[in-house]
XYZ file of C-alpha atoms in Angstrom:
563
model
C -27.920 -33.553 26.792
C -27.340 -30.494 24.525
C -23.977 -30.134 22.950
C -21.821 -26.847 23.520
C -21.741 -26.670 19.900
C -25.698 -26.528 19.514
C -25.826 -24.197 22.616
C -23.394 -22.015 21.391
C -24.740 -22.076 17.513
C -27.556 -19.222 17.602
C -26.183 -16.663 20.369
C -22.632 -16.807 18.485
C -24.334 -16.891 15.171
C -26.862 -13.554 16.534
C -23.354 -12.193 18.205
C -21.687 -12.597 14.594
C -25.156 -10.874 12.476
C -25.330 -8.022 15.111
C -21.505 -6.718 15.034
C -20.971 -7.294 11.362
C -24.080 -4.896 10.908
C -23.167 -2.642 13.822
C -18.880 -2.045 12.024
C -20.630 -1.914 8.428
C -24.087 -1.076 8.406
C -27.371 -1.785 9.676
C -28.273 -2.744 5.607
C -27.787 -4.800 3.052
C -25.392 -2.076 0.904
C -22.461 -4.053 2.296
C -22.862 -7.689 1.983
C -24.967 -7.675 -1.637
C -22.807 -8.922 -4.247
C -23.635 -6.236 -7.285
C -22.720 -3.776 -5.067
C -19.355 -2.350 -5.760
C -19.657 1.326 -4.889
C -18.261 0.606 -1.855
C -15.373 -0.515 -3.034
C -14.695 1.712 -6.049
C -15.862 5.127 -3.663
C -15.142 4.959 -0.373
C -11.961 4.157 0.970
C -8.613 3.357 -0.646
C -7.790 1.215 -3.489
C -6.670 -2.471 -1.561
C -10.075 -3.254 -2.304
C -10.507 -2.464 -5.483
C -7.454 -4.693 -6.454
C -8.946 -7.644 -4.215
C -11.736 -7.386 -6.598
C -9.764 -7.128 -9.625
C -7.874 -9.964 -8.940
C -11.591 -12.097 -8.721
C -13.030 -10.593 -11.728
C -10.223 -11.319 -14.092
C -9.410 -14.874 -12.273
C -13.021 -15.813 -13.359
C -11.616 -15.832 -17.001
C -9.043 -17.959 -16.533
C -8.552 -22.048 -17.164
C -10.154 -24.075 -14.422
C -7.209 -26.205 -14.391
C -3.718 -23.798 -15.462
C -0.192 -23.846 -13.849
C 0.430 -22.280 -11.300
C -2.896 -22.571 -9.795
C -3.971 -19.324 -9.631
C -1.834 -17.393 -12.050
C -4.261 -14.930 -12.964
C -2.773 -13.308 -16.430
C -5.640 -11.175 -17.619
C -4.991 -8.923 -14.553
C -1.305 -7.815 -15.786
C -0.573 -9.848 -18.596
C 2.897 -10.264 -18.909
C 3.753 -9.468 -15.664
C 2.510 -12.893 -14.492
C 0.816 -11.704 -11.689
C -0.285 -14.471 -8.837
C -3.829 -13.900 -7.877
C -1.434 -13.634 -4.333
C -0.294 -10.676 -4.929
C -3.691 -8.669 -5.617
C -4.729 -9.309 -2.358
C -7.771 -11.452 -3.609
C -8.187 -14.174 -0.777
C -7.317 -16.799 -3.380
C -9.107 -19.552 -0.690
C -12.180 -18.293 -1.614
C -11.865 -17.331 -5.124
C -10.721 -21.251 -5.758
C -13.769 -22.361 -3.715
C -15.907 -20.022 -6.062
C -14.247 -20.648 -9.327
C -16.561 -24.310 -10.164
C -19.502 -21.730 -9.968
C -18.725 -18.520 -11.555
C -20.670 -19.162 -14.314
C -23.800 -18.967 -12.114
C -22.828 -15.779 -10.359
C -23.178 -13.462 -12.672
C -21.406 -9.673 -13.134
C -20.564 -7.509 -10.930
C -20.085 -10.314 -7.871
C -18.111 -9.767 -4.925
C -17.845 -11.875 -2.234
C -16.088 -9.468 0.045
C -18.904 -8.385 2.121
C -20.001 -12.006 2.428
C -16.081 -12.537 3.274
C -16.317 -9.583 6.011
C -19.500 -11.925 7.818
C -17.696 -14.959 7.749
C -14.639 -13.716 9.584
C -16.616 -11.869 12.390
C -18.578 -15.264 12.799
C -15.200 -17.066 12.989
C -13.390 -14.808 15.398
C -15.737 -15.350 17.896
C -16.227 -19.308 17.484
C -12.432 -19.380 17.927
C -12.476 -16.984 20.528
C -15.095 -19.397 22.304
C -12.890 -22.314 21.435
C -9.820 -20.860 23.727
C -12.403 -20.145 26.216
C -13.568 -23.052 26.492
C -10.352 -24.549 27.954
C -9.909 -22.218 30.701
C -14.171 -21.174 31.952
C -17.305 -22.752 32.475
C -20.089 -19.951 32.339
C -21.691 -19.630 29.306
C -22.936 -16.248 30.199
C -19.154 -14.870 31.150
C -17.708 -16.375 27.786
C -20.553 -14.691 25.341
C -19.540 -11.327 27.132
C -15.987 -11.825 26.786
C -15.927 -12.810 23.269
C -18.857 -9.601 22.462
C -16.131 -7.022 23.667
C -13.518 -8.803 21.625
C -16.064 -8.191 18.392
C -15.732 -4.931 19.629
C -11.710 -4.545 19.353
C -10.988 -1.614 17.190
C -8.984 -3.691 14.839
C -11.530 -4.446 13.114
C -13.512 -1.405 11.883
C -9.627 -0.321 11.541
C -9.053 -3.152 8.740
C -12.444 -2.262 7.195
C -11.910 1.296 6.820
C -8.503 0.583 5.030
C -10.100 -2.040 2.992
C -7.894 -4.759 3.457
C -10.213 -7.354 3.241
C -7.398 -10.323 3.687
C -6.362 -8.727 6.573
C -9.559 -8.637 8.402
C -9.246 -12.623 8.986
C -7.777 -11.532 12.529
C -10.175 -15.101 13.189
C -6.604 -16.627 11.904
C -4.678 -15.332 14.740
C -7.064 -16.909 17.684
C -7.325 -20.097 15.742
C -3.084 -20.141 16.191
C -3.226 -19.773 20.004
C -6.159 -21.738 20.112
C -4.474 -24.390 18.473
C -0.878 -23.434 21.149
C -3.448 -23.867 24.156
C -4.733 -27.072 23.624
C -3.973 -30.027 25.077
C -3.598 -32.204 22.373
C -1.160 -31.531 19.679
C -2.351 -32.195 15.750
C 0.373 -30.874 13.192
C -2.109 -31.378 10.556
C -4.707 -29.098 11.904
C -1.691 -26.322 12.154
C -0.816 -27.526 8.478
C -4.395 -26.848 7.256
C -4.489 -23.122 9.167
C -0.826 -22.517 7.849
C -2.393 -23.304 4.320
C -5.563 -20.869 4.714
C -3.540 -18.094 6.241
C -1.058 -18.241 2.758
C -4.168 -18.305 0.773
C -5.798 -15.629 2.627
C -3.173 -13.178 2.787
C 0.375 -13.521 3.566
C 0.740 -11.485 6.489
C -1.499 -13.365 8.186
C 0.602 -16.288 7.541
C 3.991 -15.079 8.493
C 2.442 -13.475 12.012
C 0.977 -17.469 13.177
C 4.207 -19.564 11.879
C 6.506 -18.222 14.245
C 3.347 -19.367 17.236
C 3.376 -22.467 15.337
C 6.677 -23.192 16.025
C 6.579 -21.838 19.848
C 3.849 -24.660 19.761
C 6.665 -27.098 18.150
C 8.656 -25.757 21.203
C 6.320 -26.523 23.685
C 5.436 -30.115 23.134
C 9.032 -30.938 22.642
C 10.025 -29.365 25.621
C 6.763 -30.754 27.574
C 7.786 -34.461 25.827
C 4.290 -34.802 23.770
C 6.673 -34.983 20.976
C 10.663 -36.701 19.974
C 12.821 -34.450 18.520
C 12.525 -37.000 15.555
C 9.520 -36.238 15.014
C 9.884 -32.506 15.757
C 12.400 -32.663 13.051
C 9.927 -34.807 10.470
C 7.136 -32.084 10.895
C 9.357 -29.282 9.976
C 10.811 -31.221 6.793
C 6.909 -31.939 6.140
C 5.724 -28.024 6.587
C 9.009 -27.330 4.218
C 7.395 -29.784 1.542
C 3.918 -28.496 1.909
C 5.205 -24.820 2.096
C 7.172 -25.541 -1.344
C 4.345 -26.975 -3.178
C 2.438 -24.396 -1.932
C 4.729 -21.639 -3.153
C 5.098 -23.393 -6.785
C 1.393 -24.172 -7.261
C 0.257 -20.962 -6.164
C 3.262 -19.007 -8.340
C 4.763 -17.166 -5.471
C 7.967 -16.047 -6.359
C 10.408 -14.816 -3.365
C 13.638 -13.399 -5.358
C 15.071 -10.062 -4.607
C 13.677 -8.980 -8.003
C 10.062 -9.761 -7.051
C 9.998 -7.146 -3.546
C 12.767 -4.464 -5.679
C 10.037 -1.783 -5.378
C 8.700 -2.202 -1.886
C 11.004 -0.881 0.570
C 9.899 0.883 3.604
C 10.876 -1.029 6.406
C 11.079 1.693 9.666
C 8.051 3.982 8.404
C 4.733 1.561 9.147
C 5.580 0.581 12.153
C 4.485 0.157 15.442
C 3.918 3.641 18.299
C 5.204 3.046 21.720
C 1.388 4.470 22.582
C -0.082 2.525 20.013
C -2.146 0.222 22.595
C -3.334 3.311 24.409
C -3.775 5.447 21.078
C -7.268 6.001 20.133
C -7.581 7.733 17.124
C -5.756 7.310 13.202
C -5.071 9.030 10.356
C -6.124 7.163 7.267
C -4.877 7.740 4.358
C -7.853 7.163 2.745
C -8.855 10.307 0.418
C -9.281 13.536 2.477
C -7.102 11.939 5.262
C -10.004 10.734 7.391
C -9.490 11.167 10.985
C -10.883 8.093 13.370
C -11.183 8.328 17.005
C -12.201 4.968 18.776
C -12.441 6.753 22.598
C -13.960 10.012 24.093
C -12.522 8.707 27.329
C -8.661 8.301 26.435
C -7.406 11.645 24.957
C -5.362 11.266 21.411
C -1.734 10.858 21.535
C 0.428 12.488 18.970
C 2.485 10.559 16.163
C 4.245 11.359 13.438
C 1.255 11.553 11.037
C 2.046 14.648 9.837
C 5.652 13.842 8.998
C 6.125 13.134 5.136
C 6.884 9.179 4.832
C 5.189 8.147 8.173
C 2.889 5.268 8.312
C 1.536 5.316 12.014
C -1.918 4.601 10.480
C -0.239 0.801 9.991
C 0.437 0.531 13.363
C -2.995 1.168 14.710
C -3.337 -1.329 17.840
C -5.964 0.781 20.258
C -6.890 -1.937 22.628
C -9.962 -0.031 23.694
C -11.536 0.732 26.729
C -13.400 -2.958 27.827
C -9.668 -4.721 27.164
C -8.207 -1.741 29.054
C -10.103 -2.151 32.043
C -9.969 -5.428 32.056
C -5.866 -5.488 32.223
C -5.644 -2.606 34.698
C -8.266 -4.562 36.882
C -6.254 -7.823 36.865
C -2.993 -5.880 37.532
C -4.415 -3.896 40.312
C -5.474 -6.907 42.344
C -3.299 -9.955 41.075
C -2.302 -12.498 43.839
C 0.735 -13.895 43.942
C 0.559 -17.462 42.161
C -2.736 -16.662 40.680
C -1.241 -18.138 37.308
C 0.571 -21.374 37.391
C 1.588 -21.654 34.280
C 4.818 -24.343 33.185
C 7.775 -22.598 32.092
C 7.552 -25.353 29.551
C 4.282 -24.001 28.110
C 4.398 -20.279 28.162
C 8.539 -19.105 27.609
C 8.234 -20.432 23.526
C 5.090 -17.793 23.072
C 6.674 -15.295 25.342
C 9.810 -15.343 23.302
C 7.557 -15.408 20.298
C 5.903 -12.422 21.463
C 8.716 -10.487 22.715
C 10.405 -10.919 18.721
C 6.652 -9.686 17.162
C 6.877 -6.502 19.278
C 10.743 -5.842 18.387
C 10.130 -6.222 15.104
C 6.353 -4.188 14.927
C 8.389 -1.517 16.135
C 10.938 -1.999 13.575
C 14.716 -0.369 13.773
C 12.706 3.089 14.294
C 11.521 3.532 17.660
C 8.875 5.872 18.455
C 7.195 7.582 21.315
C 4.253 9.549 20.321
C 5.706 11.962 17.706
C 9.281 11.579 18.952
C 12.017 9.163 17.218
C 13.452 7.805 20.575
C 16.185 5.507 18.741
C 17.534 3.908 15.716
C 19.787 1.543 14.840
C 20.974 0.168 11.607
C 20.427 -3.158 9.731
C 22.547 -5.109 7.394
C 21.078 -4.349 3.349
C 20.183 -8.058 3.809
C 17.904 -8.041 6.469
C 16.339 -4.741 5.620
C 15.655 -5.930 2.232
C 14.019 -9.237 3.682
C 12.090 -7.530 6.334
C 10.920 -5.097 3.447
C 9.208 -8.075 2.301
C 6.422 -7.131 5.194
C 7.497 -3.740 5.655
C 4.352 -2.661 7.365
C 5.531 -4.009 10.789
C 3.270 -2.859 13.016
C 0.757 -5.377 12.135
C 2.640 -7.982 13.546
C 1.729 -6.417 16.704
C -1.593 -7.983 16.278
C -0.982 -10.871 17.799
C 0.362 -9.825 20.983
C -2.426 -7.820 20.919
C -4.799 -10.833 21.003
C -2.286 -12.400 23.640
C -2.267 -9.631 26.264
C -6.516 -9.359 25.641
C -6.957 -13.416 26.587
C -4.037 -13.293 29.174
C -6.120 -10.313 31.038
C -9.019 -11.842 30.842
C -8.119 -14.743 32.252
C -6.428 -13.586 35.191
C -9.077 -11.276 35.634
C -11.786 -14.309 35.635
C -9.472 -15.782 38.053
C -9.764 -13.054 40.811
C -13.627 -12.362 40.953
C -16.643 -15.034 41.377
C -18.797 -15.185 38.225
C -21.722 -13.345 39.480
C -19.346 -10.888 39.608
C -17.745 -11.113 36.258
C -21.188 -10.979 34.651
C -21.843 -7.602 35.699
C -18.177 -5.853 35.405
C -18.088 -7.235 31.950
C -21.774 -6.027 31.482
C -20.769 -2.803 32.680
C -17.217 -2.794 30.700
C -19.320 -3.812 27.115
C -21.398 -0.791 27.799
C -18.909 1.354 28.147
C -17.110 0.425 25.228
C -20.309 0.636 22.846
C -20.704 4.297 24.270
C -17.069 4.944 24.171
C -16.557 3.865 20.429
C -19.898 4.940 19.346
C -19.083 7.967 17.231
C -16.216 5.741 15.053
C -18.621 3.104 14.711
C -21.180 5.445 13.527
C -18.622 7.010 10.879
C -17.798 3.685 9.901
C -20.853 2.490 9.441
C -21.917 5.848 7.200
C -18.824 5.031 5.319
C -19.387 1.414 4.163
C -23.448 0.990 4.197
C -23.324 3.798 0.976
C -24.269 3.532 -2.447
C -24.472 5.660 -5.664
C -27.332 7.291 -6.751
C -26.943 5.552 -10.146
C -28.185 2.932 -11.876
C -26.006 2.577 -15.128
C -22.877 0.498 -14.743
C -20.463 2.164 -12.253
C -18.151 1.992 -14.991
C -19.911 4.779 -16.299
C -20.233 6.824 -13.511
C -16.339 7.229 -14.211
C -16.473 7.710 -17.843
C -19.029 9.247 -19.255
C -17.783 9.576 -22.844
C -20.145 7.940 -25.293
C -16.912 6.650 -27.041
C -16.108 4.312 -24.390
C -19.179 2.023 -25.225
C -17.438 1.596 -29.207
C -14.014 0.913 -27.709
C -14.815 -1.645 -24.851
C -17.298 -3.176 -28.205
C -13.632 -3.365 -30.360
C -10.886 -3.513 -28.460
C -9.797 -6.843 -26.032
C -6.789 -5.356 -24.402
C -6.202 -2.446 -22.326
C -2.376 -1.247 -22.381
C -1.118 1.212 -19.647
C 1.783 3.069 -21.294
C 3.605 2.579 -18.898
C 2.126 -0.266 -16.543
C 3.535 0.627 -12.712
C 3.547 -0.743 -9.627
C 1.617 1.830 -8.036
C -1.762 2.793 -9.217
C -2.464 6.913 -10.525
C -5.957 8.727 -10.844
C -6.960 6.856 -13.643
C -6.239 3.621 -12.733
C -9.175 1.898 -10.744
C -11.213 3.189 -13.536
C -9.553 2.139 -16.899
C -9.504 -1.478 -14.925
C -13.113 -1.015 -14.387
C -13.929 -0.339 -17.857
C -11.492 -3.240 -18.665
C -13.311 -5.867 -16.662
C -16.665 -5.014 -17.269
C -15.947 -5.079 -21.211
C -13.962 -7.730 -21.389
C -10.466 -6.402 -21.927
C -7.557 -7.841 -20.083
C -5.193 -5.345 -18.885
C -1.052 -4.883 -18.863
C -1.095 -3.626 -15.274
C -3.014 -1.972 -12.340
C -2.203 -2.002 -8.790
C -0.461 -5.181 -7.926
C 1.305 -5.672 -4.435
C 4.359 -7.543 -5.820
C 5.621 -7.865 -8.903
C 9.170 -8.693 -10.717
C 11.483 -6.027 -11.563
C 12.550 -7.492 -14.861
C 9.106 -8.623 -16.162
C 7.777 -5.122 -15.637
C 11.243 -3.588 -17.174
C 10.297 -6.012 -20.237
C 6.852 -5.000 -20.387
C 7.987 -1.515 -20.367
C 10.543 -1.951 -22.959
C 8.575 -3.233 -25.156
C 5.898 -1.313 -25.117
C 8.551 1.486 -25.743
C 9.689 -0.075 -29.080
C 6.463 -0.701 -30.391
C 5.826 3.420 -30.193
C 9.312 3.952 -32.356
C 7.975 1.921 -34.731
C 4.445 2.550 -34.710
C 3.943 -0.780 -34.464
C 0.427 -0.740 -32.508
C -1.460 -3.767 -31.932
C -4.881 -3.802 -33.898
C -7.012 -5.189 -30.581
C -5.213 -3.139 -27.771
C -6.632 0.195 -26.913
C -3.572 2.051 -25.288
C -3.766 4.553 -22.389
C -0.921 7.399 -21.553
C -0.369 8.449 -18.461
C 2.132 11.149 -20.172
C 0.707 13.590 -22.385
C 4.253 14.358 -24.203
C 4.693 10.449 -24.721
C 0.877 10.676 -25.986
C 1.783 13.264 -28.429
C 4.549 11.485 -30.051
C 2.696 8.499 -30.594
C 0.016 10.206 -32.090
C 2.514 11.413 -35.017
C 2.759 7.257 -35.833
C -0.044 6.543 -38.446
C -3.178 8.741 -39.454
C -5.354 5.436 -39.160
C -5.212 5.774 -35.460
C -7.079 7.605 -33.461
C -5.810 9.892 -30.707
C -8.311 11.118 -28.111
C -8.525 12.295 -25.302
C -11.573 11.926 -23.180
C -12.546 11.883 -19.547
C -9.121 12.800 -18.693
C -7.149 10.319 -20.414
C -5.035 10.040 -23.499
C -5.633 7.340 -25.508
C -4.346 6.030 -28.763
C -7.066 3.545 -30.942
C -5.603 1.641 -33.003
C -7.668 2.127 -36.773
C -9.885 4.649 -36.892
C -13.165 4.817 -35.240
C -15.937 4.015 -37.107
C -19.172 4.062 -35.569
């Protein structure tokens, strides 16, 4: 007899190969690991820092405390490869072999296949409990490839975040039958090492499971109690070995708590805003008309908040509600009030303590400086709709498999998957155009950025790259000083870094500031201005450095050049 697993292995894996080609390209462009142009050119800058974080983690100790302090990618700003947004999972499972992988290498297009493939096996995994066709389940789980979220999370290069595969393994892991705390350990784990939002959107469904099984007896509240003392244990370790630090002083500069939130219309939105350069303008539907938001308003961040459901899921829902039958689901108050709750708290806070209706602010209401500063910590809420996203798209489904035979299902899903591929066509096109390009240039892309044939001596000379002043927040010059940094073999004081500490930062700056009063420039640092009146007054320190300024940036080498 043939396993599901062996039945299942080359239509998911063909399913997987197909929809990762059809959101990025119908080439290789994506997926090859020396290309970066993608990255560096099309889209904003999370992924540039995802593969920052990788490059400069290759340099460091196999073996260091914390684990994956990465200090050649801010220095003395102690930055956690965390808080670059690197997926530290798989930069730990690459580390042992970075010798053999040679420069560029990303792994993020690789990453991008892996999660589609994953999605769906998990997706297939909840199936599994609840339907027997083969046939009805491949459909189901094709138009759940097709879920806007994720061309949305590609576009905005969030690579982390694209592991929406994390989500369905949490309810898959609520639905089953049999309990296993260490299986919910092991995703809990991944999902911190992936990317934190991620995490903090499946523990609260982790402990609705918790919940559940209490309440349904398949565990004591002893035990209850000893699996959230071990999760504490495991969470600490992993906070120390991993260097996450959750102070006030580490989230000082990332308030914003109220402006990425979550649209009343989001599910039923279509189109986004990205605030990508040129503000590229997405629309998933030519069915569903666009809805306004608050876009245009200075500070809003709709785009974060993007939850279009699309047309198949859409259907779907209004199908099941149209011709549900009373006691159709028999579900145990035992079993579904813990995820209901836990839904009901992910949409409140998604839409955060700014409540909006297409372009309209509806309501506020104000929150203690306490709880705004720890929501702040995730202050773009409306992600956290994504898993009552995922909910209402199973919940659908399954009531709708519930009300029509199979033979039927087969072809309204047929028909619905159609649809949607017709429906969506034009953003998948535009997103496809977007992510399957390349340069036409061979040099290093380095280069391509600055040209200046003084570049080549200084990344030769120099082993440190100094931002005067390292900030939080990345400026035009950024992305490429880090390039030329990592591809020559200078660490770097700073770049764009998702968290960082207040005081380390202050420190950095300080010092940095002193050692321009005195003059006192180190001899293997190349320093880069991002003032041209700061620039100026340095250059009055010593006549054996050398000011330039080339390619748009003002520099200070220390000791003349001599080449």
């Amino acid at each position: 007899m043939i396993s599901l697993r062996r039945l299942y292995g080359l239509p998911l894996i063909a399913l997987s190969i197909f929809f990762f080609l059809y959101i990025t390209g119908f080439n290789t462009n994506f997926i090859n690991p020396r290309n970066i142009d993608w990255i560096f050119f099309f889209g904003n800058t999370d992924s540039t820092t995802a593969w920052f974080g990788w490059e400069y983690f290759r340099w460091t100790n196999f073996i260091q405390f914390p684990l994956i302090t990465n200090y050649p990618y801010g220095e003395e700003l102690n930055i956690s490869l965390i808080y670059s947004g690197s997926i530290p999972i798989i930069c730990l499972l690459l580390k042992p072999f970075e010798q053999f992988l040679g420069f560029p290498f990303q792994f993020l297009g690789a990453w991008h296949l892996l999660c589609v493939y994953l999605q769906g096996y998990f997706s297939l995994k909840i199936l599994d409990l609840f339907i027997d066709s083969i046939s009805v389940k491949l459909l189901f789980v094709s138009i759940i490839l097709l879920l806007p979220i994720l061309p949305f999370n590609v576009l905005l290069n969030h690579p982390g975040l694209f592991a929406n595969w994390i989500i369905i393994a949490s309810l898959y892991f609520y639905l089953k039958n049999k309990f296993s705390y260490q299986r919910w350990f092991i995703l809990l784990s991944i999902a911190l090492l992936t990317q934190a939002y991620l995490f903090a959107m499946i523990l609260p469904i982790f402990f609705a499971d918790l919940v559940q099984r209490f309440l349904s007896n398949q565990i004591s509240l002893y035990k209850l109690l000893l699996i959230i003392g071990a999760l504490c244990l495991l969470l600490i370790s992993l906070f120390i070995l991993s260097g996450i630090e959750t102070g006030k002083d580490t989230y000082h500069f990332y308030q914003g708590y109220g402006h990425y939130r979550l649209n009343l219309n989001s599910l039923l939105d279509p189109s986004v805003n990205l605030p990508n350069p040129g503000n590229e303008f997405y629309n998933f539907s030519t069915i569903l008309p666009n809805l306004n938001d608050t876009t245009n308003i200075q500070g809003s961040g709709d785009y974060e908040g993007f939850n279009f459901i699309g047309i198949p899921i859409l259907s779907i829902l209004v199908i099941s509600i149209l011709n549900y039958k009373k006691n159709l689901l028999n579900f145990s108050k035992k079993n579904y009030l813990p995820i209901l709750t836990i839904t009901i708290l992910l949409f409140i806070f998604a839409l955060s303590n700014k409540v909006i209706l297409n372009d309209s602010l509806l309501f506020n209401y104000p929150l203690p400086s306490f709880i705004k500063n720890f929501f702040a910590t995730f202050r773009s809420s409306g992600r956290f709709f994504w898993p009552v996203l995922y909910i209402v798209s199973f919940l659908s489904f399954f009531t709708f498999y519930k009300l029509f035979s199979v033979d039927k299902c087969k072809i309204i899903l047929s028909i619905l998957l159609l649809i949607g591929f017709m429906d969506s066509f034009e953003a998948y096109s535009k997103t496809r155009l977007t992510k399957s390009q390349t340069l036409d240039y061979n040099g290093p892309t380095w280069k391509y950025k600055l040209q200046d044939e003084n570049w080549d001596y200084l990344g030769k000379n120099y082993s440190k790259l100094k931002f005067v002043y390292p900030e939080v927040m990345p400026n035009s010059n950024t992305a490429k000083l880090n390039l030329f940094a990592v591809s020559n073999g200078l660490s770097t004081n700073g770049g764009y870094l998702s968290r960082v500490k207040k005081t380390a930062l202050e420190d950095v700056k300080k010092s940095l500031r002193e050692s321009i009063k005195s003059c006192d420039f180190d001899s293997q640092s190349l320093y880069v201005f991002s003032s041209k009146e700061i620039w100026e007054e340095a250059s009055k320190c010593d006549n054996k450095n050398t000011s330039l300024y080339i390619d748009s940036v003002y520099i200070i080498a220390p000791q003349k050049l001599d080449k």
